[in-house]
Amino acid sequence: MHPQRESLDFDIVFIGAGPANLTSALHLQQLIERHNAASASRLEAEIAVLEKGRYPGAHLLSGAILDPSAFELFMPDYRERGCPLESEVTEESVWFLTKQKKIPVPYLPEPFRNKGCHLVSLSKLGNWLAAEAEAMGITILDNTAAVEPVIENGQVEGIVTDDKGFDKQGAPKSGSERGMLLSAKVVVVGEGADGSIFRQLDREFLLQPENRKQIYETGVKEVWKIPAGRIRAGSTHHTFGYPLPSSIYGGGWMYAFSDTEVSLGFVTSVEPARPVVDPHHNLQLFKQHPFIQKIIDGGTLLEYGAKSITSGGYNTMPKLYGPGFLLTGESAGLVNMQRQKGLHLAMQSGILAAETLLASLLSGDYSDNTLADYRKRFESCDAREEMYGARNYRQGFDQGLYKGLVHAGLRLKIPGIALAEKAAPAKENRALSGIKGKTFTPDDSLTFSKSSDLYRSGTVHEEDQPCHLLIDPNDIADICRKKCTEEFGNPCQHFCPAGVYEINLDSNPILRLTPSNCLHCKTCEIADPYGIITWKPPEGGGGPGYKLS
Ligand code: SF4
């Protein structure tokens, strides 16, 4: 019970203003209006969408290539309504990179093609969808983080929002406010990869079975202004190979939003068993490849950001519903790594969630019996067919790039084929031979340090607030100083794309945190080999301020 909190009552609360939940809120409102136009019994529903960023889209980042199939389903006039589309895909290539050369993949099979898709800034798209939702009467609560589900008698009945105005020690500052209790008949969780409400629901309702654990990558992205004449608007390039060794999954992209603006980035697999990776460093190396350098040299870096990506595919999707809640988008595991996209799947999940919510609102039944229809709807939709067809794609690369490519080729002939299962990777210490051996001096023109890049992410937090990266001081003394130093060389100082973790073996404690730099990518919680880091949302409004990503 949370008797001391102010409370607000809603019918449906969406956690996360990403493409899945905004689509869902919009479509639910459309369905309610259609129902009211056709029926004598009027339905009214109070719908709220929570966004922890300081405006909708502030925390949204993706490549991004948008397959418009979901828009066609719920808002076919999206172009006329002013949906921010940067360009249509005009040409596409996939390259294998060596350190100096690029080798084209001569034939692009169907799943890898993007004809008819749009290049978009997800941040702009989310901001626009939120404005559309507000225009339909939906309440958008930005600057508001959901920190805890309210569970009464086994049923989710709402959420608690973030406390504001408390200092580092947790003492109230002037104007402090306790978080509110938002009660809801159904809570829809669409927080993106590794969400904190998802994790709490998982603990309570066992959504992600132990034998189907989710896997993740970290994507690090930059948007550049470049001189005209180097690339054509709508060109898309995907790469694999350099700078990654064949044992690590990942690759790069460059999308031309226009003749003078490109989105580029690099995805690196992050695994607790193999945590010694530096996604930011990989991006800097990627940009130094002659292919990329030739395009962006002399340009201007406009924006930087990072996010983790849910990549396990169909076989690692969690249970999609429970008593009083639904999961959408990446919270539902909906990313197709074979097509390297998930926006359309996220939006489709939002549409299915909206249909399920309408049925629940009409029947007044919010139990998991009724909400189970969401899974049934998913089982007979295009998104399921696509996810099922691409199952095992990412896992095929667990045994390295070359076996993965063979597997990917075979899969096109025999969808769903799986290579013989490999045991979970043994813990690898690549601390000395890997990252530590590399020296990197950014030139502040083509390559940038983490702190310079961070400056272009718009990241701000209230400095004097409780640290949102929870690590037990005993673990810092025992695990960070001893075990982790010996086994991995303290990989947190490398894998965080914002440089939040600094290790100084000569000081006590050896770990210094700068949580105000956090990009909310969750890489630390995912890649930490000992599971001692818990990421919880800081005060709402903190974090990156993406505008172009
Ligand atoms: Fe990402 Fe964690 Fe670093 Fe924040 S502290 S930027 S969540 S890795």
XYZ file of C-alpha atoms and ligand atoms in Angstrom:
557
model
C 0.000 0.000 0.000
C 1.125 3.577 -0.664
C -1.239 5.594 1.551
C 0.997 8.664 1.856
C 1.161 9.395 -1.863
C -1.013 11.595 -3.980
C -2.909 9.475 -6.413
C -4.438 9.887 -9.832
C -6.858 7.451 -11.424
C -6.560 6.347 -15.022
C -8.050 3.502 -16.988
C -4.909 2.686 -18.935
C -1.357 3.797 -18.110
C 1.336 3.312 -20.734
C 4.882 3.229 -19.367
C 7.244 4.614 -21.996
C 6.427 6.985 -24.857
C 8.081 4.919 -27.565
C 6.615 3.877 -30.912
C 4.855 0.804 -29.453
C 3.002 2.593 -26.669
C 2.214 5.769 -28.586
C 0.786 3.684 -31.439
C -1.199 1.714 -28.903
C -2.581 4.771 -27.111
C -3.526 6.412 -30.411
C -5.155 3.273 -31.778
C -7.031 2.640 -28.552
C -8.468 6.137 -28.710
C -9.383 5.561 -32.391
C -11.141 2.294 -31.462
C -13.020 3.966 -28.597
C -14.212 6.738 -30.911
C -15.310 4.175 -33.516
C -17.134 2.218 -30.839
C -18.894 5.345 -29.595
C -19.929 6.300 -33.116
C -21.433 2.852 -33.731
C -22.915 1.975 -30.364
C -25.513 3.354 -27.991
C -23.330 2.490 -24.984
C -20.667 5.162 -24.707
C -17.172 4.256 -23.561
C -14.896 6.844 -21.943
C -11.356 6.003 -20.920
C -8.686 8.096 -19.220
C -5.425 7.199 -20.932
C -1.980 8.382 -19.810
C 1.436 7.844 -21.375
C 4.486 8.268 -19.114
C 7.794 9.502 -20.466
C 10.849 9.717 -18.223
C 12.621 12.079 -20.622
C 12.075 15.820 -20.482
C 9.977 15.667 -23.665
C 8.615 12.822 -25.786
C 11.402 11.523 -28.004
C 14.187 12.741 -25.682
C 15.249 9.153 -24.942
C 14.404 7.609 -28.321
C 17.299 6.534 -30.496
C 17.538 4.082 -33.349
C 19.160 3.758 -36.808
C 16.459 3.949 -38.118
C 14.735 2.280 -41.048
C 10.962 2.253 -40.716
C 8.940 -0.413 -42.488
C 5.648 1.483 -42.931
C 3.442 -1.636 -42.715
C 2.220 -0.777 -39.196
C 1.333 2.795 -40.181
C -0.708 1.387 -43.058
C -2.734 -0.567 -40.473
C -3.666 2.233 -38.097
C -2.836 5.588 -39.722
C -2.611 5.156 -43.497
C -2.551 8.951 -44.002
C 0.600 9.316 -41.888
C 2.436 11.185 -44.657
C -0.352 13.734 -45.136
C -0.511 14.246 -41.370
C 3.113 15.380 -41.382
C 4.883 12.302 -40.028
C 8.598 13.265 -39.962
C 10.215 11.061 -42.611
C 13.786 11.926 -43.567
C 13.989 10.030 -46.856
C 12.827 6.894 -48.659
C 15.404 4.149 -49.034
C 16.770 4.657 -52.555
C 19.691 2.244 -52.661
C 21.191 -0.291 -50.286
C 24.375 -2.254 -49.855
C 25.917 -4.665 -47.396
C 29.702 -4.744 -47.052
C 32.276 -6.935 -45.369
C 34.972 -4.636 -44.023
C 38.627 -5.454 -43.585
C 40.787 -2.793 -41.943
C 41.274 -0.907 -45.223
C 38.930 -2.440 -47.772
C 35.226 -3.035 -48.303
C 33.949 -6.112 -50.084
C 30.350 -5.984 -51.330
C 27.858 -8.728 -50.628
C 26.862 -9.303 -54.259
C 23.279 -10.373 -53.732
C 20.892 -9.136 -51.064
C 18.282 -11.739 -50.148
C 14.746 -10.498 -49.530
C 14.852 -10.215 -45.714
C 17.797 -7.827 -46.001
C 16.106 -5.464 -48.456
C 14.445 -2.213 -47.456
C 12.622 -1.148 -50.597
C 9.628 1.035 -49.686
C 10.953 1.758 -46.197
C 11.623 5.214 -44.758
C 14.708 6.550 -43.037
C 13.579 8.270 -39.866
C 14.824 9.917 -36.729
C 13.085 7.904 -34.005
C 13.324 10.839 -31.647
C 11.419 13.067 -34.085
C 8.943 10.280 -34.858
C 8.195 9.708 -31.171
C 7.790 13.416 -30.557
C 5.336 13.663 -33.447
C 3.342 10.593 -32.362
C 3.067 12.077 -28.870
C 1.688 15.325 -30.316
C -0.861 13.299 -32.323
C -1.820 11.450 -29.137
C -2.230 14.672 -27.161
C -4.417 16.085 -29.922
C -6.697 13.063 -29.413
C -7.082 13.813 -25.710
C -4.471 11.409 -24.350
C -2.497 12.659 -21.344
C 1.263 12.703 -21.919
C 3.156 12.888 -18.622
C 6.744 13.716 -19.530
C 9.470 14.261 -16.911
C 7.872 11.300 -15.132
C 9.548 7.956 -14.510
C 7.669 4.842 -13.446
C 9.658 3.312 -10.614
C 7.528 0.545 -9.138
C 4.456 -1.445 -10.118
C 1.616 -1.518 -7.604
C 0.566 -5.132 -7.148
C -2.443 -5.960 -4.978
C -3.612 -9.551 -4.540
C -1.588 -10.707 -7.523
C -2.991 -8.045 -9.858
C -1.098 -5.015 -11.197
C -3.224 -2.033 -10.226
C -1.028 0.890 -11.133
C 2.434 2.297 -10.785
C 4.392 4.621 -8.532
C 6.247 7.503 -10.164
C 9.621 8.974 -9.239
C 10.363 11.067 -6.174
C 11.634 14.540 -6.998
C 13.810 16.962 -5.063
C 15.786 14.593 -2.799
C 19.524 14.995 -2.297
C 22.322 12.448 -2.686
C 21.702 11.116 0.818
C 17.966 10.860 0.191
C 17.057 13.868 2.349
C 14.338 16.202 1.017
C 15.431 19.490 -0.551
C 13.128 22.474 -0.720
C 10.164 21.764 -2.993
C 10.662 17.991 -2.843
C 7.762 15.799 -3.864
C 7.092 12.140 -3.304
C 6.160 10.234 -6.442
C 2.492 9.761 -7.195
C 0.459 6.625 -7.305
C -1.166 6.268 -10.704
C -3.865 3.661 -10.480
C -4.848 1.870 -13.681
C -7.011 -0.994 -14.818
C -4.202 -2.063 -17.134
C -0.577 -0.956 -17.255
C 1.130 -1.310 -20.646
C 4.881 -1.678 -20.343
C 6.854 -0.496 -23.372
C 10.080 0.717 -21.790
C 12.519 -0.426 -24.475
C 15.320 -2.904 -23.772
C 15.887 -4.080 -20.183
C 13.234 -1.897 -18.584
C 13.161 -1.527 -14.821
C 9.383 -2.095 -14.476
C 9.732 -5.125 -16.750
C 12.405 -6.551 -14.456
C 10.213 -6.112 -11.385
C 7.252 -7.748 -13.126
C 9.526 -10.541 -14.306
C 10.537 -11.263 -10.722
C 6.911 -11.336 -9.619
C 5.313 -13.148 -12.562
C 8.246 -15.084 -14.120
C 7.899 -13.562 -17.567
C 11.316 -14.553 -18.921
C 12.034 -18.241 -18.276
C 15.559 -19.050 -17.124
C 16.210 -21.240 -20.173
C 15.160 -18.468 -22.603
C 17.092 -15.517 -21.243
C 17.051 -12.398 -23.358
C 20.252 -11.273 -25.068
C 21.284 -7.716 -25.948
C 23.584 -5.613 -28.061
C 24.655 -2.010 -27.533
C 24.155 0.436 -30.364
C 26.173 3.657 -30.352
C 25.125 6.295 -32.826
C 26.161 9.659 -34.249
C 24.350 12.041 -36.599
C 26.602 14.084 -38.911
C 26.231 17.086 -41.165
C 28.443 16.431 -44.192
C 29.455 18.312 -47.326
C 27.114 17.724 -50.281
C 28.072 15.411 -53.121
C 29.337 12.466 -51.073
C 26.233 10.348 -50.634
C 22.734 10.327 -52.072
C 19.682 10.844 -49.838
C 18.161 7.459 -49.050
C 21.393 5.428 -49.409
C 21.750 2.753 -46.754
C 24.882 0.799 -45.978
C 25.284 -2.042 -43.504
C 28.647 -3.531 -42.635
C 30.103 -6.484 -40.776
C 33.685 -7.419 -40.033
C 36.105 -4.627 -39.048
C 36.637 -3.479 -36.338
C 35.217 -6.518 -34.548
C 37.022 -9.831 -34.265
C 34.992 -12.668 -35.781
C 34.129 -13.951 -32.275
C 32.001 -10.884 -31.427
C 28.642 -10.211 -33.050
C 27.980 -6.736 -34.355
C 28.286 -4.390 -37.279
C 27.894 -0.870 -38.553
C 25.455 1.232 -40.520
C 25.264 4.478 -42.387
C 21.957 5.927 -43.572
C 21.751 9.123 -45.623
C 18.853 11.140 -44.208
C 19.601 13.698 -46.931
C 22.486 14.580 -49.229
C 24.069 16.420 -46.295
C 22.976 14.550 -43.146
C 23.803 10.964 -42.192
C 23.020 8.676 -39.305
C 25.830 6.240 -38.581
C 26.478 3.844 -35.796
C 27.888 0.607 -34.577
C 26.303 -2.322 -32.759
C 28.380 -4.481 -30.407
C 27.220 -7.609 -28.630
C 27.323 -7.194 -24.852
C 27.397 -10.366 -22.835
C 28.154 -10.851 -19.153
C 30.371 -13.805 -20.083
C 32.333 -11.647 -22.522
C 32.067 -8.149 -21.079
C 35.373 -6.718 -22.254
C 33.997 -4.639 -25.089
C 33.911 -0.922 -25.756
C 31.001 -0.005 -28.051
C 32.058 3.658 -28.204
C 35.596 2.733 -29.205
C 34.250 0.415 -31.903
C 32.300 3.314 -33.375
C 35.416 5.496 -33.426
C 37.349 2.745 -35.239
C 34.452 2.236 -37.654
C 34.559 5.937 -38.595
C 38.263 5.663 -39.363
C 37.636 3.032 -42.015
C 38.365 4.671 -45.401
C 34.823 3.901 -46.622
C 33.170 5.843 -43.782
C 35.884 8.458 -43.374
C 35.626 9.491 -47.020
C 31.955 10.340 -46.514
C 32.103 12.216 -43.192
C 35.573 13.783 -43.263
C 35.295 17.545 -42.809
C 31.706 17.208 -41.601
C 30.265 18.191 -38.232
C 29.094 15.866 -35.496
C 25.558 16.922 -34.543
C 24.391 14.338 -32.034
C 25.586 11.278 -30.125
C 23.735 8.610 -28.209
C 23.538 4.970 -27.201
C 20.972 2.322 -26.412
C 20.831 -1.361 -25.749
C 18.959 -3.520 -28.235
C 16.882 -6.578 -27.434
C 18.201 -9.195 -29.828
C 17.239 -12.737 -28.816
C 14.300 -12.912 -31.231
C 11.212 -15.109 -31.154
C 12.684 -17.809 -28.924
C 13.497 -15.383 -26.134
C 10.247 -13.423 -26.142
C 8.866 -13.159 -22.603
C 5.304 -13.906 -21.621
C 3.444 -10.956 -23.120
C 0.799 -10.349 -20.479
C -0.186 -10.908 -16.893
C -2.906 -9.830 -14.473
C -3.399 -6.138 -15.169
C -0.520 -5.648 -17.597
C 0.705 -6.102 -21.169
C 4.190 -5.860 -22.670
C 4.823 -4.092 -25.980
C 7.756 -3.333 -28.283
C 11.207 -4.217 -27.026
C 9.787 -5.036 -23.591
C 8.052 -7.862 -25.479
C 11.326 -8.799 -27.227
C 10.108 -7.557 -30.603
C 13.198 -6.895 -32.695
C 14.051 -8.799 -35.869
C 17.849 -8.886 -35.976
C 17.785 -10.463 -39.420
C 16.052 -7.372 -40.818
C 17.842 -5.160 -38.281
C 14.640 -3.436 -37.402
C 11.837 -3.501 -34.887
C 9.892 -0.240 -35.132
C 7.145 -1.777 -37.261
C 6.965 -4.792 -34.912
C 6.754 -2.492 -31.909
C 3.946 -0.547 -33.561
C 2.129 -3.769 -34.492
C 2.329 -4.903 -30.883
C 0.803 -1.552 -29.938
C -2.084 -2.124 -32.331
C -2.734 -5.617 -30.910
C -2.508 -4.267 -27.366
C -5.065 -1.556 -28.221
C -7.525 -4.163 -29.560
C -7.064 -6.223 -26.394
C -7.491 -3.172 -24.157
C -10.713 -2.175 -25.905
C -12.144 -5.657 -25.287
C -11.141 -5.431 -21.623
C -12.626 -1.961 -21.191
C -15.898 -3.137 -22.739
C -16.099 -6.273 -20.609
C -14.654 -4.731 -17.434
C -12.359 -7.755 -17.115
C -8.648 -6.991 -16.643
C -7.566 -10.424 -15.475
C -4.894 -12.371 -17.305
C -7.664 -14.588 -18.749
C -8.901 -11.677 -20.855
C -5.510 -10.105 -21.431
C -4.301 -13.494 -22.734
C -6.120 -12.550 -25.939
C -3.151 -10.288 -26.647
C -0.935 -13.336 -27.111
C -3.620 -15.009 -29.242
C -3.794 -11.922 -31.436
C -0.030 -11.907 -31.720
C 0.034 -15.583 -32.752
C -2.069 -14.848 -35.818
C -0.466 -11.568 -36.950
C 2.259 -10.685 -39.437
C 4.662 -9.690 -36.661
C 4.612 -13.220 -35.274
C 5.206 -14.713 -38.716
C 8.173 -12.403 -39.242
C 9.656 -13.045 -35.788
C 9.147 -16.804 -36.129
C 10.735 -16.851 -39.585
C 13.817 -15.090 -38.209
C 14.114 -17.236 -35.065
C 17.627 -18.500 -34.354
C 19.172 -15.872 -36.683
C 21.097 -14.040 -33.954
C 21.914 -17.260 -32.098
C 23.557 -18.532 -35.297
C 26.344 -16.009 -34.656
C 27.074 -17.337 -31.165
C 29.707 -19.514 -32.758
C 31.387 -16.630 -34.536
C 30.906 -14.551 -37.651
C 31.761 -17.161 -40.277
C 29.535 -19.920 -38.899
C 26.881 -17.269 -38.423
C 27.042 -16.245 -42.066
C 26.773 -19.868 -43.191
C 23.859 -20.291 -40.845
C 22.192 -17.093 -42.111
C 22.593 -18.359 -45.693
C 21.132 -21.762 -44.828
C 18.257 -20.139 -42.996
C 17.098 -18.458 -46.165
C 16.618 -21.916 -47.659
C 15.363 -23.557 -44.465
C 13.761 -20.885 -42.220
C 14.280 -21.495 -38.521
C 17.184 -23.916 -38.941
C 19.355 -23.933 -35.805
C 22.974 -24.920 -35.565
C 23.840 -27.475 -32.900
C 23.428 -25.668 -29.638
C 26.567 -24.392 -28.034
C 26.992 -24.331 -24.287
C 26.789 -20.869 -22.726
C 30.076 -19.087 -23.465
C 32.738 -19.608 -20.849
C 33.842 -16.424 -19.141
C 36.519 -14.862 -21.299
C 39.204 -12.614 -19.946
C 40.222 -10.406 -22.807
C 41.203 -7.563 -20.534
C 44.866 -7.517 -21.446
C 44.862 -8.667 -25.043
C 41.743 -6.710 -25.906
C 40.700 -3.240 -24.848
C 43.564 -2.455 -22.489
C 46.109 -2.982 -25.229
C 44.501 -0.372 -27.465
C 45.362 3.252 -27.160
C 43.010 5.763 -28.628
C 43.628 9.459 -29.019
C 40.630 11.209 -30.524
C 41.342 13.939 -33.057
C 38.143 15.895 -32.168
C 37.350 16.099 -35.839
C 36.560 12.555 -36.990
C 36.886 10.764 -33.655
C 35.837 11.891 -30.210
C 36.345 10.916 -26.591
C 33.358 9.691 -24.622
C 33.125 13.025 -22.817
C 33.174 15.066 -26.057
C 30.594 12.780 -27.617
C 28.467 12.975 -24.499
C 28.351 16.744 -24.858
C 26.403 16.156 -28.106
C 23.803 13.929 -26.442
C 22.022 16.699 -24.556
C 22.404 14.671 -21.352
C 21.567 16.452 -18.119
C 20.579 15.235 -14.675
C 19.946 16.955 -11.394
C 23.400 16.440 -9.817
C 22.276 16.358 -6.191
C 19.993 13.340 -6.209
C 20.350 9.745 -4.990
C 22.614 7.726 -7.285
C 20.524 5.690 -9.714
C 23.249 3.067 -10.227
C 22.901 0.790 -7.234
C 26.016 -1.156 -6.221
C 26.515 -2.503 -2.718
C 29.708 -0.957 -1.191
C 30.700 -4.461 -0.029
C 30.574 -5.638 -3.640
C 32.780 -2.712 -4.677
C 35.308 -3.715 -2.014
C 35.175 -7.445 -2.683
C 34.159 -7.985 -6.283
C 35.289 -4.817 -8.074
C 38.672 -4.612 -6.360
C 39.544 -8.292 -6.337
C 37.586 -10.705 -8.498
C 36.677 -8.391 -11.360
C 40.118 -6.786 -11.546
C 41.699 -10.212 -11.901
C 39.118 -11.819 -14.159
C 38.142 -8.991 -16.507
C 40.205 -5.907 -15.777
C 37.062 -4.024 -14.613
C 35.210 -3.866 -17.938
C 32.675 -1.280 -16.689
C 35.278 1.397 -17.456
C 35.107 0.284 -21.106
C 31.590 -0.888 -21.883
C 29.782 2.221 -20.617
C 29.445 4.483 -23.676
C 29.288 7.547 -21.433
C 32.339 6.874 -19.261
C 30.240 6.843 -16.093
C 32.445 4.189 -14.450
C 36.023 5.129 -13.596
C 38.419 2.704 -11.940
C 41.451 3.805 -9.972
C 43.191 0.846 -8.394
C 45.126 3.183 -6.090
C 42.096 4.781 -4.484
C 39.553 3.482 -2.041
C 36.927 2.729 -3.145
C 38.376 1.923 -6.533
C 35.156 2.791 -8.390
C 34.099 6.382 -9.024
C 30.717 6.973 -10.621
C 29.478 10.006 -12.552
C 25.790 9.101 -12.807
C 24.864 12.526 -14.171
C 26.508 11.475 -17.465
C 24.276 8.431 -17.865
C 22.707 7.906 -21.302
C 20.165 5.425 -19.888
C 21.428 2.742 -22.290
C 21.411 -0.014 -19.588
C 24.583 -1.581 -20.956
C 26.137 -1.675 -17.474
C 23.315 -3.658 -15.964
C 23.327 -6.098 -18.874
C 27.083 -6.578 -19.300
C 28.120 -6.624 -15.630
C 29.569 -10.154 -15.275
C 28.676 -10.443 -11.576
C 25.170 -8.983 -11.662
C 25.974 -6.412 -8.961
C 24.750 -3.302 -10.828
C 21.088 -2.331 -10.683
C 19.970 0.533 -12.903
C 16.939 2.366 -11.612
C 15.370 5.434 -13.172
C 16.740 8.728 -11.837
C 14.465 11.734 -11.342
C 12.189 12.170 -14.339
C 13.467 14.672 -16.863
C 17.086 13.528 -16.510
C 19.011 11.734 -19.217
C 19.711 12.443 -22.855
C 17.912 15.049 -24.913
C 17.925 13.498 -28.384
C 16.457 15.562 -31.174
C 17.850 13.967 -34.345
C 18.573 10.344 -33.324
Fe 24.624 3.154 -20.096
Fe 25.038 2.292 -17.575
Fe 26.752 3.967 -18.723
Fe 24.301 4.815 -18.014
S 25.920 4.124 -16.641
S 25.379 5.238 -19.943
S 23.108 2.983 -18.424
S 26.323 1.858 -19.362
